[in-house]
XYZ file of C-alpha atoms in Angstrom:
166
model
C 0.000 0.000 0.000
C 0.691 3.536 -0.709
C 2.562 5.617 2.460
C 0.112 8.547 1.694
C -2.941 6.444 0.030
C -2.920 7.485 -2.921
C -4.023 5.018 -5.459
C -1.350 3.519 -7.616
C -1.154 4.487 -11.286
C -4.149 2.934 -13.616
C -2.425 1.256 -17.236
C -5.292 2.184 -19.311
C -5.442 5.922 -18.180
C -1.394 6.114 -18.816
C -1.761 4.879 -22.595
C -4.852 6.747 -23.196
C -3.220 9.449 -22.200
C 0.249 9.263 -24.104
C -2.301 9.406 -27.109
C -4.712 12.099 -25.875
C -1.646 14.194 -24.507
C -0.117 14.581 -27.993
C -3.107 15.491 -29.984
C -4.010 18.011 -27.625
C -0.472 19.752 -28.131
C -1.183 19.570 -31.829
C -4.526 21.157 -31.307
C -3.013 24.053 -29.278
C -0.410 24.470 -31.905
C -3.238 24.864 -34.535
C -4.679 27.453 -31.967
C -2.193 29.385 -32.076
C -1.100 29.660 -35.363
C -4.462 30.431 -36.682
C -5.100 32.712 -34.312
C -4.650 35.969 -36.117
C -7.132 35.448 -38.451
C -9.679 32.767 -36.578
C -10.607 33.017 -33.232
C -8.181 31.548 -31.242
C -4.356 32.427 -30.682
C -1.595 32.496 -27.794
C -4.023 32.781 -24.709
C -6.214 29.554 -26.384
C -3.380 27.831 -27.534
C -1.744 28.134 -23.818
C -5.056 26.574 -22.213
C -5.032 23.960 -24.456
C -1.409 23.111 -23.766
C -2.310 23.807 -19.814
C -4.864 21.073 -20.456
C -2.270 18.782 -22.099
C 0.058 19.296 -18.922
C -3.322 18.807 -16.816
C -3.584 15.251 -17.844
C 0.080 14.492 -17.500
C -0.325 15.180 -13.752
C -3.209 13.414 -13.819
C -1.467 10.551 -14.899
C 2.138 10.896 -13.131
C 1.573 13.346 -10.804
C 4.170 16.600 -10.322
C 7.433 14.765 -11.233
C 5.530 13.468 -14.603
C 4.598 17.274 -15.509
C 8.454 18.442 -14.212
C 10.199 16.197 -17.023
C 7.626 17.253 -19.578
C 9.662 20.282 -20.165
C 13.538 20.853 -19.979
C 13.759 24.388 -18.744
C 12.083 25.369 -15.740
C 8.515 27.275 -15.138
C 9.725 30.614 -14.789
C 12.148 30.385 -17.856
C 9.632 29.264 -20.159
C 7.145 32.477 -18.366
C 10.234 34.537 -18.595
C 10.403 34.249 -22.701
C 6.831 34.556 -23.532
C 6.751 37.931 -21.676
C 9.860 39.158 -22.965
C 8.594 37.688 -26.377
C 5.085 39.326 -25.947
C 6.389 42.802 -24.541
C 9.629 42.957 -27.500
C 6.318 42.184 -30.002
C 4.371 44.894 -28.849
C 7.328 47.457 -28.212
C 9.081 47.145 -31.499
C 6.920 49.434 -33.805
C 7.111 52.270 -31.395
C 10.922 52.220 -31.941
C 10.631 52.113 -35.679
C 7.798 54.845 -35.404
C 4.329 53.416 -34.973
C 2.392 52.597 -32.479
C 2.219 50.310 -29.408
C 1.377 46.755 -30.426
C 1.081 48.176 -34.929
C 1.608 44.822 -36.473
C 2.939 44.529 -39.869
C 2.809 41.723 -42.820
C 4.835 39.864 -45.167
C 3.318 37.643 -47.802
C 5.891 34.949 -49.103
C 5.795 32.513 -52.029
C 7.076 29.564 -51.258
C 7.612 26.323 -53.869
C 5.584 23.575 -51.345
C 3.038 25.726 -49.511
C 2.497 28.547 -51.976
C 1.322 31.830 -51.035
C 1.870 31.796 -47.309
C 1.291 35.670 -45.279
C 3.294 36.348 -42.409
C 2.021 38.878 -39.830
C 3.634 39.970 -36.314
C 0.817 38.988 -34.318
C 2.419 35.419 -34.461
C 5.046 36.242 -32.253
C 3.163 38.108 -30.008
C 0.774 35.275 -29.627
C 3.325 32.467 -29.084
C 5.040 34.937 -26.075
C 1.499 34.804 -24.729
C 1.441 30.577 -24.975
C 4.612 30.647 -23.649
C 3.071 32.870 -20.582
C 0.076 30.657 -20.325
C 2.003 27.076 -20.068
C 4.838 28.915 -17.618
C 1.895 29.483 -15.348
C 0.068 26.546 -15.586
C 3.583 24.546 -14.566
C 3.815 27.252 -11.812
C 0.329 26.124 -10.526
C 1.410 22.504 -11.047
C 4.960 22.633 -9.032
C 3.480 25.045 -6.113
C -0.161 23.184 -5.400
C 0.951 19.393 -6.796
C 3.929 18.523 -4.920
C 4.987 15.236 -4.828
C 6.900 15.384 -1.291
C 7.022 12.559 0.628
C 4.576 12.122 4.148
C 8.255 12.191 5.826
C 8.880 15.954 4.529
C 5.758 17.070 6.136
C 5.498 18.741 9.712
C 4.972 16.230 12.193
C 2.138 17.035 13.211
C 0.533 16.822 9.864
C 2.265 13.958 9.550
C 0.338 12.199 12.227
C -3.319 13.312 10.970
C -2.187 11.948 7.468
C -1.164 8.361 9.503
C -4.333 8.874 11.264
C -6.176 9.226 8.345
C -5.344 6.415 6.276
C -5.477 4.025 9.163
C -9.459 5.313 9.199
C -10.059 4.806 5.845
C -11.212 1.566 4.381
C-alpha cells in the first residue's frame, strides 16, 4: 500500500493518455497559429497546452509534468513575456504605435502563397506565458513530497487518516 494512500497508477489511463496528450499539443499548436485570423491564438493555444500538462499530472503526478519540459517554469514564463512585450514594443521604436503589427506575404515552392504577420510572435510569447503558469500552478499546489517531509504534526493526521479509511 501507498505511504500517503494514494491510489497507484491505472495502465489504461497512462496509454490513453500518451495518445490524448499529444493530440491536444497539436490542437493548441493549430490554436495558435491560426489565431490571427480565426478566433483563437496564444491565450487559447496556452489553455489547451495547460490542459495537455493537466492530464500528464493526472497521470504521473508533479514529477511526470516536471520532465515534460527541460527548462524550468519561470524560464519558459520569462520568454513569452519578454517575447510578448519585445512584439508589442518594437513598432514604437521604428515609429508606430504600441502593439502596430505589420505583414509579409511569401511565395514559397511547397506551400504557396503563405502571409506572415507579427501577431504570431506576439501570440506564441502569450502561450509561452500561459504554459509557464500553468507549470507554476502545477509545481506550487501538486507537490509530490514525501509524508516524511511534512510537519509532524501533519504527519500524524495523514497516519491517522489512512489508518481510518477503508
Amino acid at each position: 500500500m501507498n505511504v500517503r494512500g494514494a491510489p497507484g497508477r491505472v495502465f489504461v489511463l497512462d496509454q490513453a493518455i500518451k495518445v490524448i496528450y499529444q493530440s491536444i499539443l497539436v490542437l493548441a499548436l493549430y490554436f495558435a497559429f491560426a489565431g490571427h485570423n480565426l478566433p483563437g491564438g496564444g491565450f487559447v493555444g496556452g489553455l489547451m497546452a495547460g490542459a495537455a500538462v493537466s492530464l500528464r499530472y493526472v497521470s504521473g503526478g508533479a514529477e511526470a509534468v516536471r520532465t515534460t519540459f527541460r527548462a524550468p517554469s519561470h524560464v519558459i514564463l520569462g520568454c513569452g513575456l519578454l517575447l510578448s512585450s519585445g512584439t508589442a514594443l518594437v513598432p514604437v521604436l521604428l515609429g508606430g504605435a504600441v502593439l502596430e503589427h505589420g505583414e509579409i506575404e511569401l511565395e514559397l515552392p511547397i506551400f504557396g502563397k503563405v502571409k506572415l504577420v507579427s501577431a504570431l510572435p506576439f501570440d506564441t510569447g502569450v502561450l509561452l506565458v500561459v504554459v509557464g503558469l500553468v507549470l507554476m500552478l502545477f509545481a506550487a499546489f501538486g507537490d509530490d513530497r514525501p509524508i516524511e517531509s511534512v510537519e509532524p504534526a501533519v504527519r500524524d493526521n495523514a497516519a491517522d487518516n489512512a489508518e481510518a479509511s477503508p
